[in-house]
mmCIF file of C-alpha atoms in Angstrom:
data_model
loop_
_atom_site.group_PDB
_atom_site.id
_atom_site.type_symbol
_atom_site.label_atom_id
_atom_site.label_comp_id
_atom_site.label_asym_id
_atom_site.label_seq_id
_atom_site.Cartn_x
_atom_site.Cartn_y
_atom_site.Cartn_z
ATOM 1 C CA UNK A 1 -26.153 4.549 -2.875
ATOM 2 C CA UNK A 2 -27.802 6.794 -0.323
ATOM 3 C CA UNK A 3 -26.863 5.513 2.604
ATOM 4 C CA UNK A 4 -23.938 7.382 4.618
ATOM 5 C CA UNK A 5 -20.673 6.349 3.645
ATOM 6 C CA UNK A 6 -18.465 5.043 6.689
ATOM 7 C CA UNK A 7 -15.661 7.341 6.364
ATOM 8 C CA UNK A 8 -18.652 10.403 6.872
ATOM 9 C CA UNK A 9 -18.981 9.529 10.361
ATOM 10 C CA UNK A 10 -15.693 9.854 11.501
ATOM 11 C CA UNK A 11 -14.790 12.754 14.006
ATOM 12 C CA UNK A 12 -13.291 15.794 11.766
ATOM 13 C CA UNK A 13 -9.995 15.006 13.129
ATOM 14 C CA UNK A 14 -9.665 11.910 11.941
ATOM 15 C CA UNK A 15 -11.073 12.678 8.623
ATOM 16 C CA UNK A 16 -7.679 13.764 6.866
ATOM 17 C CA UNK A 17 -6.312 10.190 6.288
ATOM 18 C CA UNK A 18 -4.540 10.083 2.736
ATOM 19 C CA UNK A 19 -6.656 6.498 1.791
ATOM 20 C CA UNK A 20 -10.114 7.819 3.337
ATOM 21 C CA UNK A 21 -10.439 10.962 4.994
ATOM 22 C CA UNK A 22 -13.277 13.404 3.621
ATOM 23 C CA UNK A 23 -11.125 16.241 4.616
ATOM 24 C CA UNK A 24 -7.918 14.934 2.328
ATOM 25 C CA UNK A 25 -8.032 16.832 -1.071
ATOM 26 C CA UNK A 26 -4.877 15.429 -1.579
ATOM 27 C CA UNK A 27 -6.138 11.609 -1.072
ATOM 28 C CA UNK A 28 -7.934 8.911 -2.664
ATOM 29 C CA UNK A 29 -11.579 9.834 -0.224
ATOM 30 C CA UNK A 30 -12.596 6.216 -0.606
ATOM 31 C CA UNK A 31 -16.383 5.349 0.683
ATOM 32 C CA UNK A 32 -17.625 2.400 1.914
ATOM 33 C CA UNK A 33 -21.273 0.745 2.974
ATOM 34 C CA UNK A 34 -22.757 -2.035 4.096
ATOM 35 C CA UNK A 35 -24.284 -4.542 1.425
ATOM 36 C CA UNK A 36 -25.615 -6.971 3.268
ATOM 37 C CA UNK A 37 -22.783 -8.805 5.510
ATOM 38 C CA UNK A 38 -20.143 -7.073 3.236
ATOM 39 C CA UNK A 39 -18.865 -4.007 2.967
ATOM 40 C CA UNK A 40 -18.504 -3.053 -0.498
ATOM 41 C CA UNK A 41 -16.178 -0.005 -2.198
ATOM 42 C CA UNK A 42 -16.199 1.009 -5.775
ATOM 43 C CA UNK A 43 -12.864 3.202 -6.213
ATOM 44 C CA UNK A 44 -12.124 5.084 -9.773
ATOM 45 C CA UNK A 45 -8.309 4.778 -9.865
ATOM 46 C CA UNK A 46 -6.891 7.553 -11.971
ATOM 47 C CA UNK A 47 -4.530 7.683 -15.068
ATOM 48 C CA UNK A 48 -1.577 8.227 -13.279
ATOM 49 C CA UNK A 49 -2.421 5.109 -10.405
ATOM 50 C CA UNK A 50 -0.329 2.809 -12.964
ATOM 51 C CA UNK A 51 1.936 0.386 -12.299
ATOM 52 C CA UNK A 52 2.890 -0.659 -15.632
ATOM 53 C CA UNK A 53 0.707 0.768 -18.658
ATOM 54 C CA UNK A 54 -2.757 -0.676 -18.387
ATOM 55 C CA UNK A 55 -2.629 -1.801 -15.486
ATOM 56 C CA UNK A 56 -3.116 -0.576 -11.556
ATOM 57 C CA UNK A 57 -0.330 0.597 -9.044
ATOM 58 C CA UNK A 58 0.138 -2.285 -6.148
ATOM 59 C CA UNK A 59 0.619 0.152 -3.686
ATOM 60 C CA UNK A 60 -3.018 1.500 -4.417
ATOM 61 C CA UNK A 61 -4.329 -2.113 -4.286
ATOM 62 C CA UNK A 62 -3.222 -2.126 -1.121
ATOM 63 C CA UNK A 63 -3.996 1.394 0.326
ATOM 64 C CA UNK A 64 -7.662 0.646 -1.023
ATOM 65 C CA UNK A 65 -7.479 -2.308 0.638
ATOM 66 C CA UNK A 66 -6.029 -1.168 4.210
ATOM 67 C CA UNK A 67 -8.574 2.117 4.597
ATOM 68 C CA UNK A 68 -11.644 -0.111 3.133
ATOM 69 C CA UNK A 69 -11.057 -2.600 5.668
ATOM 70 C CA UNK A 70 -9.898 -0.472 8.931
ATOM 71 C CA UNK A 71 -13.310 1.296 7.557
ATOM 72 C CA UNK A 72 -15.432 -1.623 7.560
ATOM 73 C CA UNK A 73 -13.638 -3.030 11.166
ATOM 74 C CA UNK A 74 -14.888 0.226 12.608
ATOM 75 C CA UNK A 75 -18.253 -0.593 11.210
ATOM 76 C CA UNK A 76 -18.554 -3.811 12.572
ATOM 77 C CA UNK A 77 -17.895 -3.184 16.017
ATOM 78 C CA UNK A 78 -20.301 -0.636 16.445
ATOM 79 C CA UNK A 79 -22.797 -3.089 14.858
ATOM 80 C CA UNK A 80 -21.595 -5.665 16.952
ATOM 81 C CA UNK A 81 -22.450 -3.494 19.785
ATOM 82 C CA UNK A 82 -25.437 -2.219 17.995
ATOM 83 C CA UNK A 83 -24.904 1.304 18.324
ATOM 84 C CA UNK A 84 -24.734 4.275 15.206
ATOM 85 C CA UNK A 85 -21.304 5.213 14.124
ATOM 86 C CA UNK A 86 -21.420 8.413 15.259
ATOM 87 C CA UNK A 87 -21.872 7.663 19.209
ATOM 88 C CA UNK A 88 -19.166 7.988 21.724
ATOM 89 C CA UNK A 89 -16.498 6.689 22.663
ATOM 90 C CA UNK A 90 -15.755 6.549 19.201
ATOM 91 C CA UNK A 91 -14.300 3.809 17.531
ATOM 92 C CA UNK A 92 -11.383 3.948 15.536
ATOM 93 C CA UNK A 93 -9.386 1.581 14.275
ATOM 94 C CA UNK A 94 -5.567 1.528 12.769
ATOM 95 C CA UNK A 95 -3.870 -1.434 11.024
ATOM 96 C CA UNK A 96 -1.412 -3.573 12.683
ATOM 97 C CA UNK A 97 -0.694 -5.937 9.352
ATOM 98 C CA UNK A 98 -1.547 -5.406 5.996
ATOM 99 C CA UNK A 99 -1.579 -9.163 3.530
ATOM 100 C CA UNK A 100 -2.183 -8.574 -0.479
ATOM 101 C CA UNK A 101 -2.085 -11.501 -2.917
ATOM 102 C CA UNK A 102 -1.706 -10.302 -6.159
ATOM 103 C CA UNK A 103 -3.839 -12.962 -8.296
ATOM 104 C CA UNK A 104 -3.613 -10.962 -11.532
ATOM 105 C CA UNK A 105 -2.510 -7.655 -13.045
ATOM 106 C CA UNK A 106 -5.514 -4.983 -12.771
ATOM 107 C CA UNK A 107 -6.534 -3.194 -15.701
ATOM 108 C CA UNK A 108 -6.732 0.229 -14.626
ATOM 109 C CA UNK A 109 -9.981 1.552 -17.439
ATOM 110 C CA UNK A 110 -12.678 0.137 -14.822
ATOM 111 C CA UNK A 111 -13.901 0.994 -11.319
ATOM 112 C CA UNK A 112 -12.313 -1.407 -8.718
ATOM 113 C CA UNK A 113 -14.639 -2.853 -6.560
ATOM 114 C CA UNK A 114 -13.344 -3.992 -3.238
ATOM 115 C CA UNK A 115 -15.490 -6.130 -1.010
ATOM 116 C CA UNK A 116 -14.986 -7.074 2.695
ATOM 117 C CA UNK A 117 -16.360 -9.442 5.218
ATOM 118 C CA UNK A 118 -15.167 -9.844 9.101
ATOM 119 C CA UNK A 119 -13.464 -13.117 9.683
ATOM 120 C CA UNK A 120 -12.774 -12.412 13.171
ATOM 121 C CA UNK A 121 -14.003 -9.811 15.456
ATOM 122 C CA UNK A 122 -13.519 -9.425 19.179
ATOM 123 C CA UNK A 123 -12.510 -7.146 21.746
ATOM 124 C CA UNK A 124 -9.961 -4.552 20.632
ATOM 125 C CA UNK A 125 -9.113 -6.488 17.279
ATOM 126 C CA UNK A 126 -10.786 -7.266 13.691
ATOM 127 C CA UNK A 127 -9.621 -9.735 10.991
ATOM 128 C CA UNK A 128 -11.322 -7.919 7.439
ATOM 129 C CA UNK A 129 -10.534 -10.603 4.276
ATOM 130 C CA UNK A 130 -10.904 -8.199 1.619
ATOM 131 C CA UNK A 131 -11.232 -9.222 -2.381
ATOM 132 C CA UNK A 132 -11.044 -6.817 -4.954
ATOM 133 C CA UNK A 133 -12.705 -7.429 -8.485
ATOM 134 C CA UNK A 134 -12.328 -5.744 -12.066
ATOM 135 C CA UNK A 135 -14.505 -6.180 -14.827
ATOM 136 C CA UNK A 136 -16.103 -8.812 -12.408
ATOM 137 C CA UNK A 137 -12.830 -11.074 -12.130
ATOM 138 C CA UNK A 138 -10.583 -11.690 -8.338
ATOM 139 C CA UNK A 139 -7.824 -9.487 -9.211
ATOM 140 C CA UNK A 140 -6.233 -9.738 -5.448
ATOM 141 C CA UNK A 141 -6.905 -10.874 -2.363
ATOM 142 C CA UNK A 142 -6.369 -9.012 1.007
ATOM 143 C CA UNK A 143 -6.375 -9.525 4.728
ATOM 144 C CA UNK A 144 -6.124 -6.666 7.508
ATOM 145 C CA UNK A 145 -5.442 -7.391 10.997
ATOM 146 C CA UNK A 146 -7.102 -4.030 12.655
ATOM 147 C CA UNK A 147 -6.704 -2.973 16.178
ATOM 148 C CA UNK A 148 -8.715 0.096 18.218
ATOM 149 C CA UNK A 149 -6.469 3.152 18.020
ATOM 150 C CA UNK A 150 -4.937 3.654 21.294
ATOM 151 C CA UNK A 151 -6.135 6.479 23.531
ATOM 152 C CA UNK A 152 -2.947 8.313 23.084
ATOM 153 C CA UNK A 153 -3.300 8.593 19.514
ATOM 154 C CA UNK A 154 -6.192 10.154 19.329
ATOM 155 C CA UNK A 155 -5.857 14.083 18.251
ATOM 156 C CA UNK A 156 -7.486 16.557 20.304
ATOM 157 C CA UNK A 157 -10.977 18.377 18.615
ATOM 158 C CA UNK B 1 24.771 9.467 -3.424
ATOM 159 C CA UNK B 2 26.177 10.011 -6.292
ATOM 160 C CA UNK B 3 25.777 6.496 -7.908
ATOM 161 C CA UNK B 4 22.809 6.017 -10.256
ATOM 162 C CA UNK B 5 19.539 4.356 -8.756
ATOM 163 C CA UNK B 6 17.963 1.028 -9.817
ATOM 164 C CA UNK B 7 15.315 2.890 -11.151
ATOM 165 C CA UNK B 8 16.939 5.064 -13.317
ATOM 166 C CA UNK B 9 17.835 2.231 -14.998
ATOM 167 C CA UNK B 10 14.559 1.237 -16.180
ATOM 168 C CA UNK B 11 13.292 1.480 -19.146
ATOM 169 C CA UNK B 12 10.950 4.560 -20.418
ATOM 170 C CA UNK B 13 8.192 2.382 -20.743
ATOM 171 C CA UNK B 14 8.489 0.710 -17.519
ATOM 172 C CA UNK B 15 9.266 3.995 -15.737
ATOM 173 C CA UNK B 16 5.630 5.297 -15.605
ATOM 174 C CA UNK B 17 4.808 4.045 -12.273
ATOM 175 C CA UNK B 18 3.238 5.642 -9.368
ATOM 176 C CA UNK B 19 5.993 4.621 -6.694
ATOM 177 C CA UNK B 20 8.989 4.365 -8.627
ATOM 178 C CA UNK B 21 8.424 6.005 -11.959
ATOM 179 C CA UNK B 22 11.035 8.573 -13.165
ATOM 180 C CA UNK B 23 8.334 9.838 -15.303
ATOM 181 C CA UNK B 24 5.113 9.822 -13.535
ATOM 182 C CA UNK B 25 4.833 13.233 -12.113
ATOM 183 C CA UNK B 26 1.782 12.279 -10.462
ATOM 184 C CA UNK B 27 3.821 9.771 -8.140
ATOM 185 C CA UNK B 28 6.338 9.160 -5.667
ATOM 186 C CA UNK B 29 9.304 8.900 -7.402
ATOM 187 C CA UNK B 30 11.147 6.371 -4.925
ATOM 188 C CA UNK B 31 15.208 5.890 -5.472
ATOM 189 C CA UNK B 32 16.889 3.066 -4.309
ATOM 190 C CA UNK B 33 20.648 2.145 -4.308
ATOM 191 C CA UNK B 34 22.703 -0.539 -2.874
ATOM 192 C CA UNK B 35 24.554 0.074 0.331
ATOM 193 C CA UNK B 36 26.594 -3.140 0.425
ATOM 194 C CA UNK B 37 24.527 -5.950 0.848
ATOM 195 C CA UNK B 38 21.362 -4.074 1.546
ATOM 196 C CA UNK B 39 19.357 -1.552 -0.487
ATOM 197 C CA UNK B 40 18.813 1.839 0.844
ATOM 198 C CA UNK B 41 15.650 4.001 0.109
ATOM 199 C CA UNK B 42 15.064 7.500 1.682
ATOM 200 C CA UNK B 43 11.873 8.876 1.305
ATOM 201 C CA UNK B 44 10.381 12.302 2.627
ATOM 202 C CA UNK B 45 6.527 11.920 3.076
ATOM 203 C CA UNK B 46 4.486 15.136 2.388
ATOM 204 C CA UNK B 47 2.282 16.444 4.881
ATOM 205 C CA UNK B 48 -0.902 15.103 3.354
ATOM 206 C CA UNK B 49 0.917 11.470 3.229
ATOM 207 C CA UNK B 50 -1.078 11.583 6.433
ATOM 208 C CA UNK B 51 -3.292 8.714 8.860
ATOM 209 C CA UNK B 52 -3.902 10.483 12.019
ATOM 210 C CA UNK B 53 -2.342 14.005 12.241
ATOM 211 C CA UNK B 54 1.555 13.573 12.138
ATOM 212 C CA UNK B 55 1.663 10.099 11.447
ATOM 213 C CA UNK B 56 2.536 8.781 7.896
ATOM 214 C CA UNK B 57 -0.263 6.687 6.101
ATOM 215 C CA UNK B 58 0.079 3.180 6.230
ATOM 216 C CA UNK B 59 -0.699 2.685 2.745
ATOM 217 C CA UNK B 60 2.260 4.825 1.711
ATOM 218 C CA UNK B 61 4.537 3.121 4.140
ATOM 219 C CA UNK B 62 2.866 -0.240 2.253
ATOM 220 C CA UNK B 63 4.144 1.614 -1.398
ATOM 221 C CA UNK B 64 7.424 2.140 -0.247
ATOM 222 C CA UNK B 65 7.776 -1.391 0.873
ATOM 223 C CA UNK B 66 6.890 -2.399 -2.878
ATOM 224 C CA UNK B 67 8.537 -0.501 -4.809
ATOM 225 C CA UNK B 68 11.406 -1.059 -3.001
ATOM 226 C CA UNK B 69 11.209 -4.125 -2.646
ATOM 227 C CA UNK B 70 10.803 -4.857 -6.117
ATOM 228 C CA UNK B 71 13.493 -2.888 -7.096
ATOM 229 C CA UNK B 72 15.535 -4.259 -4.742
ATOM 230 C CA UNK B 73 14.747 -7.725 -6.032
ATOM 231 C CA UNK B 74 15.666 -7.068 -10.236
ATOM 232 C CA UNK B 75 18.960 -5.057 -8.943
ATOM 233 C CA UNK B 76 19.604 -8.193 -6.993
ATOM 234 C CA UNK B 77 19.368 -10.701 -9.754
ATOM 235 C CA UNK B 78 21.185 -8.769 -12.124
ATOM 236 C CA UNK B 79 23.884 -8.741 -9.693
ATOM 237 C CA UNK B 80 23.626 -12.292 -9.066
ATOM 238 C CA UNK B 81 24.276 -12.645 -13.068
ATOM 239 C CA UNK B 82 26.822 -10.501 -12.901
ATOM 240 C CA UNK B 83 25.029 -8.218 -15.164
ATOM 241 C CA UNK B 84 24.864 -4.098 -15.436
ATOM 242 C CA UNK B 85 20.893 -2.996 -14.824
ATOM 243 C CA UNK B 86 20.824 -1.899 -18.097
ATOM 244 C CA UNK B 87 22.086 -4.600 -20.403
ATOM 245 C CA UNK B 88 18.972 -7.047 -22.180
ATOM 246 C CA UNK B 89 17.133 -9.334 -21.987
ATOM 247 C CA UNK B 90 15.570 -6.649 -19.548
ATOM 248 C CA UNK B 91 15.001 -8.052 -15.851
ATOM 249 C CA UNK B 92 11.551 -6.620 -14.303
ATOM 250 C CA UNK B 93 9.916 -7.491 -11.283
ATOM 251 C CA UNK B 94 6.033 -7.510 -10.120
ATOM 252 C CA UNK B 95 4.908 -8.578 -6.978
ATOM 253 C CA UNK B 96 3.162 -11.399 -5.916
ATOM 254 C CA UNK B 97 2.209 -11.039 -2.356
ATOM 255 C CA UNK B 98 3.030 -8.185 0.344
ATOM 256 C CA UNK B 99 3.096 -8.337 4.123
ATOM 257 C CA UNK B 100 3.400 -5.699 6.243
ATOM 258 C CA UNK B 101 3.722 -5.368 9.666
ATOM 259 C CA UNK B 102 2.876 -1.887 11.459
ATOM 260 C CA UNK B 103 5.291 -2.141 14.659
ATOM 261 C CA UNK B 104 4.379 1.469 15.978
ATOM 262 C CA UNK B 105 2.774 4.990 14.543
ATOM 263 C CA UNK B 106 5.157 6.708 11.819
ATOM 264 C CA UNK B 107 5.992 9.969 12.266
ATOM 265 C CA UNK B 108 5.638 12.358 9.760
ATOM 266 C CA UNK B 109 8.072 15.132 9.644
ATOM 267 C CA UNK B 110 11.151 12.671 9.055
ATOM 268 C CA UNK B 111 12.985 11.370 6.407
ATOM 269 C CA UNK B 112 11.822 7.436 6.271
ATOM 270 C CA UNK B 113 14.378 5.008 5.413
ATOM 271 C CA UNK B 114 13.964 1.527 4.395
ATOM 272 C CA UNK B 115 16.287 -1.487 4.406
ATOM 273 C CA UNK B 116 15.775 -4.199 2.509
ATOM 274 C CA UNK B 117 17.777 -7.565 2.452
ATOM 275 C CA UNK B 118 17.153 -10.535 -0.685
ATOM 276 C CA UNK B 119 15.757 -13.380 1.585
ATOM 277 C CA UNK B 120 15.646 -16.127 -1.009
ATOM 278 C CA UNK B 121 16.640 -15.347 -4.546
ATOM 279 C CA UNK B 122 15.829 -18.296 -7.606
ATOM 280 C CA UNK B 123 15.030 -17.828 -11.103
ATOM 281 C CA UNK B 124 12.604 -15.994 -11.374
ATOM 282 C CA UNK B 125 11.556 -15.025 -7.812
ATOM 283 C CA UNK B 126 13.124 -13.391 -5.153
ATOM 284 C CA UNK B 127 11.822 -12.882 -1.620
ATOM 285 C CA UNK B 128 13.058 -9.345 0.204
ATOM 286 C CA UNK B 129 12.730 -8.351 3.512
ATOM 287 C CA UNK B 130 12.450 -4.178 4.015
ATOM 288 C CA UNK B 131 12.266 -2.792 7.439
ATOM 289 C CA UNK B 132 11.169 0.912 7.698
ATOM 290 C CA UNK B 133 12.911 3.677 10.216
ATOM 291 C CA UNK B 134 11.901 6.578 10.941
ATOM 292 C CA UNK B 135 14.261 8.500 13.614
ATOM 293 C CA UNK B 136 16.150 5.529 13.975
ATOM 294 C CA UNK B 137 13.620 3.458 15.172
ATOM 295 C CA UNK B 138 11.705 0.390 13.444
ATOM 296 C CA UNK B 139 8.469 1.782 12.664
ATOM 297 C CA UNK B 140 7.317 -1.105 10.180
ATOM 298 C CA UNK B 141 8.934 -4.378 8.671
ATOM 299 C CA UNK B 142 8.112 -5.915 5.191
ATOM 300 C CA UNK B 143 8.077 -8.725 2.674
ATOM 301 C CA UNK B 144 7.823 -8.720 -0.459
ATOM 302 C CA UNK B 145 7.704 -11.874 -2.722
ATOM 303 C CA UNK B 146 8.455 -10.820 -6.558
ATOM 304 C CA UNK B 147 8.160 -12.692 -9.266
ATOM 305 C CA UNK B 148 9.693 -11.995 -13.353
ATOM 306 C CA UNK B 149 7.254 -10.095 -15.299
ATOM 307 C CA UNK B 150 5.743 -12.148 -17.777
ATOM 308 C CA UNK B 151 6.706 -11.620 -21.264
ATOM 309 C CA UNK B 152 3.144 -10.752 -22.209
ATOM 310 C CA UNK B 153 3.660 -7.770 -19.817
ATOM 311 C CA UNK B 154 5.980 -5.603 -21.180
ATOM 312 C CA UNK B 155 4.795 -2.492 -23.459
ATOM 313 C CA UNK B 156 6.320 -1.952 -26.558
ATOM 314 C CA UNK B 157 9.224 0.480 -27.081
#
């Protein structure tokens, strides 16, 4: 894709998330776009992202999960207020609860591919239901409740 | 501590994974160990375990809770069969669905510790409940429902 990823429009200092931030060589630098009303993320996990042999670690599931879908909150609300996602104030948004269903175990050979849609989206807060497919099957099914980071939180530039 | 943790009681080929794995030098390596009826993890996050600058990563905090958690769950039902970790048939757990709820930002440069308590416990699930500290204070609480691996699971020796 060509487009601009989400996570490349976030401020510098609040690129160095381990699940998403450009500036994270230790982390997994996911990416995600808009495809249509979803928010799509294809995510290469690596050898040693195993749970048991063959198949993917949980805990990535659901750090792909979380980041894709604070990610694609973001995203929303500055479409919702139809502005680019690099104008000020910024909007930023942190996770307040974190659901996975594990449907099936995830073989780890192929790309994941998460996708997202906004189930609820108002002021300060964003429901993302998140489903995440390999080799084209549901694999698990997630739901982030995202909230606008605090003033306070935000790191000075 | 000096007594041995659940997961060094695993087998090799169940100890590659990426949160718990003796043998996955890629991963985090979690310990857990009973401290009466609760299990005790400790867990020192490195600085690129990062969201926003000195606060952990939710998705690691979400890890922990896992791993833990399922842990937590097979040490608990050998127990409840009065049974040593290591003695066969072999007692593994996956999980099925995780919750977590972010209470307030993590700090960083602190040893986390999680608690984790068997909610429900039946043949072949059991439901645990980890809360997370950091500093002394509840940072995040989890739950964990974990289920027997399936036969068709386990690697060969």
């Amino acid at each position: 894709m060509t487009q601009k990823a989400f996570q490349d429009y976030y401020p510098e200092q609040l690129s160095h998330c381990y699940g998403c931030g450009r500036l994270n060589n230790h982390g997994l630098q996911i990416k995600s776009y808009w495809d249509g009303e979803e928010a799509v993320c294809i995510f290469q996990p690596k050898p040693y992202h195993t749970a048991i042999p063959g198949y993917v670690y949980g805990g990535l599931i659901a750090s792909l999960i979380d980041c894709h879908s604070t990610g694609t909150a973001a995203a929303a609300m500055y479409r919702l207020q139809k502005r680019e996602m690099d104008t000020n104030p910024p909007l930023r948004f942190i996770t307040a609860a974190l659901h996975v269903d594990y449907m099936r175990p995830t073989p780890i050979d192929n790309p994941l591919e998460l996708r997202s849609k906004v189930k609820e989206i108002n002021n300060r807060k964003v429901i993302i239901s998140t489903t995440l497919f390999s080799r084209g099957e549901i694999c698990a099914r997630g739901e982030v409740v995202a909230v606008q980071m605090p003033d306070n939180l935000y790191p000075p530039d």
